[in-house]
XYZ file of C-alpha atoms in Angstrom:
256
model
C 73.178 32.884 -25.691
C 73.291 30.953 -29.104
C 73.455 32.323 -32.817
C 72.653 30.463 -35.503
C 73.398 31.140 -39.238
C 71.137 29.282 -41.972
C 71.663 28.824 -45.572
C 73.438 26.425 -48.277
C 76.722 26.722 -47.088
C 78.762 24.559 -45.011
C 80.463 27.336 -43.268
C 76.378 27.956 -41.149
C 75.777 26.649 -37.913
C 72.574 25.121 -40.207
C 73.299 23.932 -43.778
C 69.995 23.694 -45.761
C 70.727 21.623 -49.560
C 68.143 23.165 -50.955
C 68.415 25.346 -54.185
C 65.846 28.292 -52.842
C 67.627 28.562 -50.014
C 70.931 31.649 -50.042
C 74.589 31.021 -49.298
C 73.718 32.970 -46.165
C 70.255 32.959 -45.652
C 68.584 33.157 -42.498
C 70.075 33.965 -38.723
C 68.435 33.090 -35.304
C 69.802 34.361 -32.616
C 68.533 33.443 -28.499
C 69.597 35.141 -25.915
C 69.870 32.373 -23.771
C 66.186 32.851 -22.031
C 62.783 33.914 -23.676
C 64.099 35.909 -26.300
C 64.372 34.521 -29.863
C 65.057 36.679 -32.803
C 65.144 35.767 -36.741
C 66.181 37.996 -39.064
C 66.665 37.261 -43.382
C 70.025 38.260 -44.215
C 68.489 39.417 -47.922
C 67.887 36.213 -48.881
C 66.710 35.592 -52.565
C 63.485 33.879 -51.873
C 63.132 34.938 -48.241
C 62.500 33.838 -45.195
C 58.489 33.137 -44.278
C 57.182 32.915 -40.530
C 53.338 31.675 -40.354
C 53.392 32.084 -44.165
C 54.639 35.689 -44.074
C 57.499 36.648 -45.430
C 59.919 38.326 -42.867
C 60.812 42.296 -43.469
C 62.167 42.660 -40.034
C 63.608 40.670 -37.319
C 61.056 39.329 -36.247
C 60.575 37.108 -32.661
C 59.937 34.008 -32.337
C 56.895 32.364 -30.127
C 56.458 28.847 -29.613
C 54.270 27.477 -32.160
C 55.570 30.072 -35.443
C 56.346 27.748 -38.463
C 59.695 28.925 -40.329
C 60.416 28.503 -43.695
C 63.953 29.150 -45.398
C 63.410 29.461 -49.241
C 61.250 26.284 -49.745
C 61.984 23.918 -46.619
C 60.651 24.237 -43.086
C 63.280 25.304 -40.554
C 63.308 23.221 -37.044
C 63.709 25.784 -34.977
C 62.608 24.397 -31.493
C 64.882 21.358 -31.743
C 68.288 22.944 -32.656
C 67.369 25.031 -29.444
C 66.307 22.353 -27.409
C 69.250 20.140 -28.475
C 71.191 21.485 -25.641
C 68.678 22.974 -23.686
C 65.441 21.138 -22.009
C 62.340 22.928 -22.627
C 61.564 23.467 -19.116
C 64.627 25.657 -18.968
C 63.498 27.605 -22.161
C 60.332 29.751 -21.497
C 59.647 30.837 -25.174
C 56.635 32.811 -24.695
C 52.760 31.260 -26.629
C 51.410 34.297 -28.624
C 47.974 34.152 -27.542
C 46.402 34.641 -31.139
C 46.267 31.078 -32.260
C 44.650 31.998 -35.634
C 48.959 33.834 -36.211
C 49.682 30.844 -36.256
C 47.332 29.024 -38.863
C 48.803 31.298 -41.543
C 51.035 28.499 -42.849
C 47.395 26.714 -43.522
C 45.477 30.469 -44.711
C 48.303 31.211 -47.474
C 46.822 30.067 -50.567
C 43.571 30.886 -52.789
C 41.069 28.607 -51.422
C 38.129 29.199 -49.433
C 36.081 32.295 -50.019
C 38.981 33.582 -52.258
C 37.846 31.089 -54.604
C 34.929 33.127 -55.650
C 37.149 36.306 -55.608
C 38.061 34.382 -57.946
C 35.884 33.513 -60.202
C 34.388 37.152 -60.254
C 37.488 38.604 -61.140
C 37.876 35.997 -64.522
C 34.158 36.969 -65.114
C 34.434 40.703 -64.549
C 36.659 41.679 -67.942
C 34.664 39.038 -69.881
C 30.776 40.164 -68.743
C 32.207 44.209 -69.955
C 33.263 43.091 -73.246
C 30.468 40.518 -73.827
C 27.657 42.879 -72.813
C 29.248 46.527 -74.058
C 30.498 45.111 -77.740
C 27.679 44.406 -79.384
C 25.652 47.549 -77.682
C 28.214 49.813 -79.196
C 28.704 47.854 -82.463
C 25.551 48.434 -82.947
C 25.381 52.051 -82.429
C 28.267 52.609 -85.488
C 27.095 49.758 -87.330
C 23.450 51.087 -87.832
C 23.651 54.893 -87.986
C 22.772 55.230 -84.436
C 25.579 57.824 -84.040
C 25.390 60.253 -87.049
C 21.936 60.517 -85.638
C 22.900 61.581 -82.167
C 26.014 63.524 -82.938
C 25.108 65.205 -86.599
C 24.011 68.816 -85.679
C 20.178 69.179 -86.992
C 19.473 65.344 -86.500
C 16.140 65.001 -84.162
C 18.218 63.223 -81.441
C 21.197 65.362 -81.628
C 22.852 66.351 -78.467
C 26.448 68.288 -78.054
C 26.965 66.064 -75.101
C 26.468 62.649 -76.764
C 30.246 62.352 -78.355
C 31.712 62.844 -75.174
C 29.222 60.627 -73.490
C 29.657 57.501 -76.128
C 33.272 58.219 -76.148
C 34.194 58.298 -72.440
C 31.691 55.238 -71.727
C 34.014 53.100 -74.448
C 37.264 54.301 -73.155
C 36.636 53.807 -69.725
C 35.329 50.027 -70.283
C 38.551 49.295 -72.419
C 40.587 50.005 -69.218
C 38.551 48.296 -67.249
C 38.931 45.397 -69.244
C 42.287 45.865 -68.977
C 42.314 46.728 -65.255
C 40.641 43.290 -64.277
C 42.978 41.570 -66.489
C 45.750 42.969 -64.821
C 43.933 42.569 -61.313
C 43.971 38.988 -62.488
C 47.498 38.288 -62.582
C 48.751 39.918 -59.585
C 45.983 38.040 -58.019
C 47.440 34.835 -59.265
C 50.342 35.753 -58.412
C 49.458 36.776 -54.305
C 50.883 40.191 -55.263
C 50.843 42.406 -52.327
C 49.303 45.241 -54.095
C 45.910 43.220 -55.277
C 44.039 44.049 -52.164
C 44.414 47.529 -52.932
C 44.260 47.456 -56.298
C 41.337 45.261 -55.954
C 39.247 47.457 -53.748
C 39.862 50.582 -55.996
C 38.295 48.840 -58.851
C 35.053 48.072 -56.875
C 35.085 51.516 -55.608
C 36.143 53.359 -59.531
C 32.920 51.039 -60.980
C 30.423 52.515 -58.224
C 31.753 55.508 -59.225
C 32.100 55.498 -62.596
C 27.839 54.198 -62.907
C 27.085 57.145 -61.065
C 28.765 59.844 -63.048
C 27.422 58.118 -66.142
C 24.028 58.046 -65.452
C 24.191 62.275 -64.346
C 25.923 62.773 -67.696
C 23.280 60.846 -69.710
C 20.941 63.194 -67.657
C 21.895 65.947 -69.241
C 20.210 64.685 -72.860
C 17.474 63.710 -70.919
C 16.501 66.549 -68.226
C 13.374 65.464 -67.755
C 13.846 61.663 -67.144
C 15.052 59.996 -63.562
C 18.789 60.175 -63.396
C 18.979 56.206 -62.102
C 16.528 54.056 -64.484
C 15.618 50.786 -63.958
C 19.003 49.530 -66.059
C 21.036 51.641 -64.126
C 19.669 51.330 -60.594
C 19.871 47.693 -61.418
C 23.723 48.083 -62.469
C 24.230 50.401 -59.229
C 22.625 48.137 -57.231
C 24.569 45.091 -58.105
C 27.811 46.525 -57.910
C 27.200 48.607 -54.778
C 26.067 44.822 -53.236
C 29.289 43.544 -54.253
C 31.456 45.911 -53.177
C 29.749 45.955 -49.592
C 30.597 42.323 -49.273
C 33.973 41.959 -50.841
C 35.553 44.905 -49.810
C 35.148 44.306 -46.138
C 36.348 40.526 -46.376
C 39.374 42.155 -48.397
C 40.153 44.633 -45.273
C 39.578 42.160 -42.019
C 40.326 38.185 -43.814
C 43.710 36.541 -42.135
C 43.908 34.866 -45.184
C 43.627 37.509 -47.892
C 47.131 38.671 -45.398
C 48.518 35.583 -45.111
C 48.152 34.740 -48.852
C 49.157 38.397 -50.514
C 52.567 38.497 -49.522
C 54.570 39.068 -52.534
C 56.412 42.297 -53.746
């Protein structure tokens, strides 16, 4: 059996001079055969296996990558300083792709375009909704549809107008947000992420059933709209299961 205790200082079995690594950071303990347990001892800037951080103890196989804080911890070799490794059997985990994680944590790859849709997404609402509702204020467009006795009057187009603008400010403000935490490989941005896709879909179809109701007669989805639903519906379809089943969108979204 052997315990070691990691962290900056010289009273661990491993001192690490490192200033992201805690006083006492980190143990590994091995009970002398197959079994190898690490456990964070609430480090400040924790304690990463395969790129995720540890909320557990957690064991060990033979090719995990460890990281105290910001430097790799040589696990194997303090082990094996004693020990041959004939004599421990520390057992392979047989999902090779675990332990790429070190390699999957960071945006790159199809992330990338995550991406670049997200910086787009707050930027194409404001640049296509601004000047359509300027407009409508700016020209007399709604006195006409909201003055009582106008031709184009309808009771429901205040709430319409005024509901379409509100929710498109927080979205705006929702993708902004989305953003940073993406940026910052929040935890929460998959989640986050995925109800935004979902609240748009959404959102186009209650819109165009509302805008039905000052025009009974006409389709509810017109060409703008089907085109709208269409585009967003395709979207979500592909992002949304890449956001569920991708090792790297895990590997990468690790932070509280």
């Amino acid at each position: 059996m052997k315990l070691i205790n990691i962290g900056s200082h010289d009273s661990n079995e491993y001192q690490v001079d490192d200033p992201t690594v805690s006083r006492k950071h980190a143990q590994l303990f091995w009970d002398g055969e197959k079994l190898i347990i690490l456990t964070d001892l609430d480090s400040t800037n924790g304690t990463f296996v395969n790129g995720k951080k540890l909320k557990a103890p957690t064991q060990l196989n033979q090719l995990d990558v460890v990281k105290v804080g910001n430097t790799l911890f040589p696990w194997m070799e303090l082990l094996f300083e004693e020990n041959s490794q004939e004599e421990i059997k520390i057992p392979v985990s047989t999902n090779n792709e675990e332990h790429n994680n070190e390699q999957l944590n960071g945006i790159s790859g199809w992330l990338i375009i995550v991406a670049i849709g997200i910086i787009l997404s707050p930027i194409n609402i404001f640049v296509y909704l601004f000047p359509l509702y300027s407009e409508i204020f700016n020209n007399g467009s709604w006195e006409i549809l909201t003055t009582p006795g106008t031709a184009d009057y309808s009771p429901f187009w205040a709430p319409i107008l005024i509901t379409e603008i509100a929710v498109n400010i927080g979205l705006i403000l929702l993708w902004i947000y989305i953003a940073i935490i993406f940026f910052l490989k929040k935890s929460s941005f998959p989640y986050i992420y995925i109800g935004a896709l979902l609240f748009t879909l959404a959102f186009i179809v209650i819109d165009a059933f509302a805008v039905k109701l000052v025009f009974p007669n006409d389709p509810v989805f017109n060409a703008d709209t089907t085109k709208e639903l269409s585009r967003s519906f395709i979207h979500a379809a592909i992002w949304i299961p890449y956001i569920l089943i991708s090792k790297r969108v895990k590997a990468t979204f690790i932070n509280a």
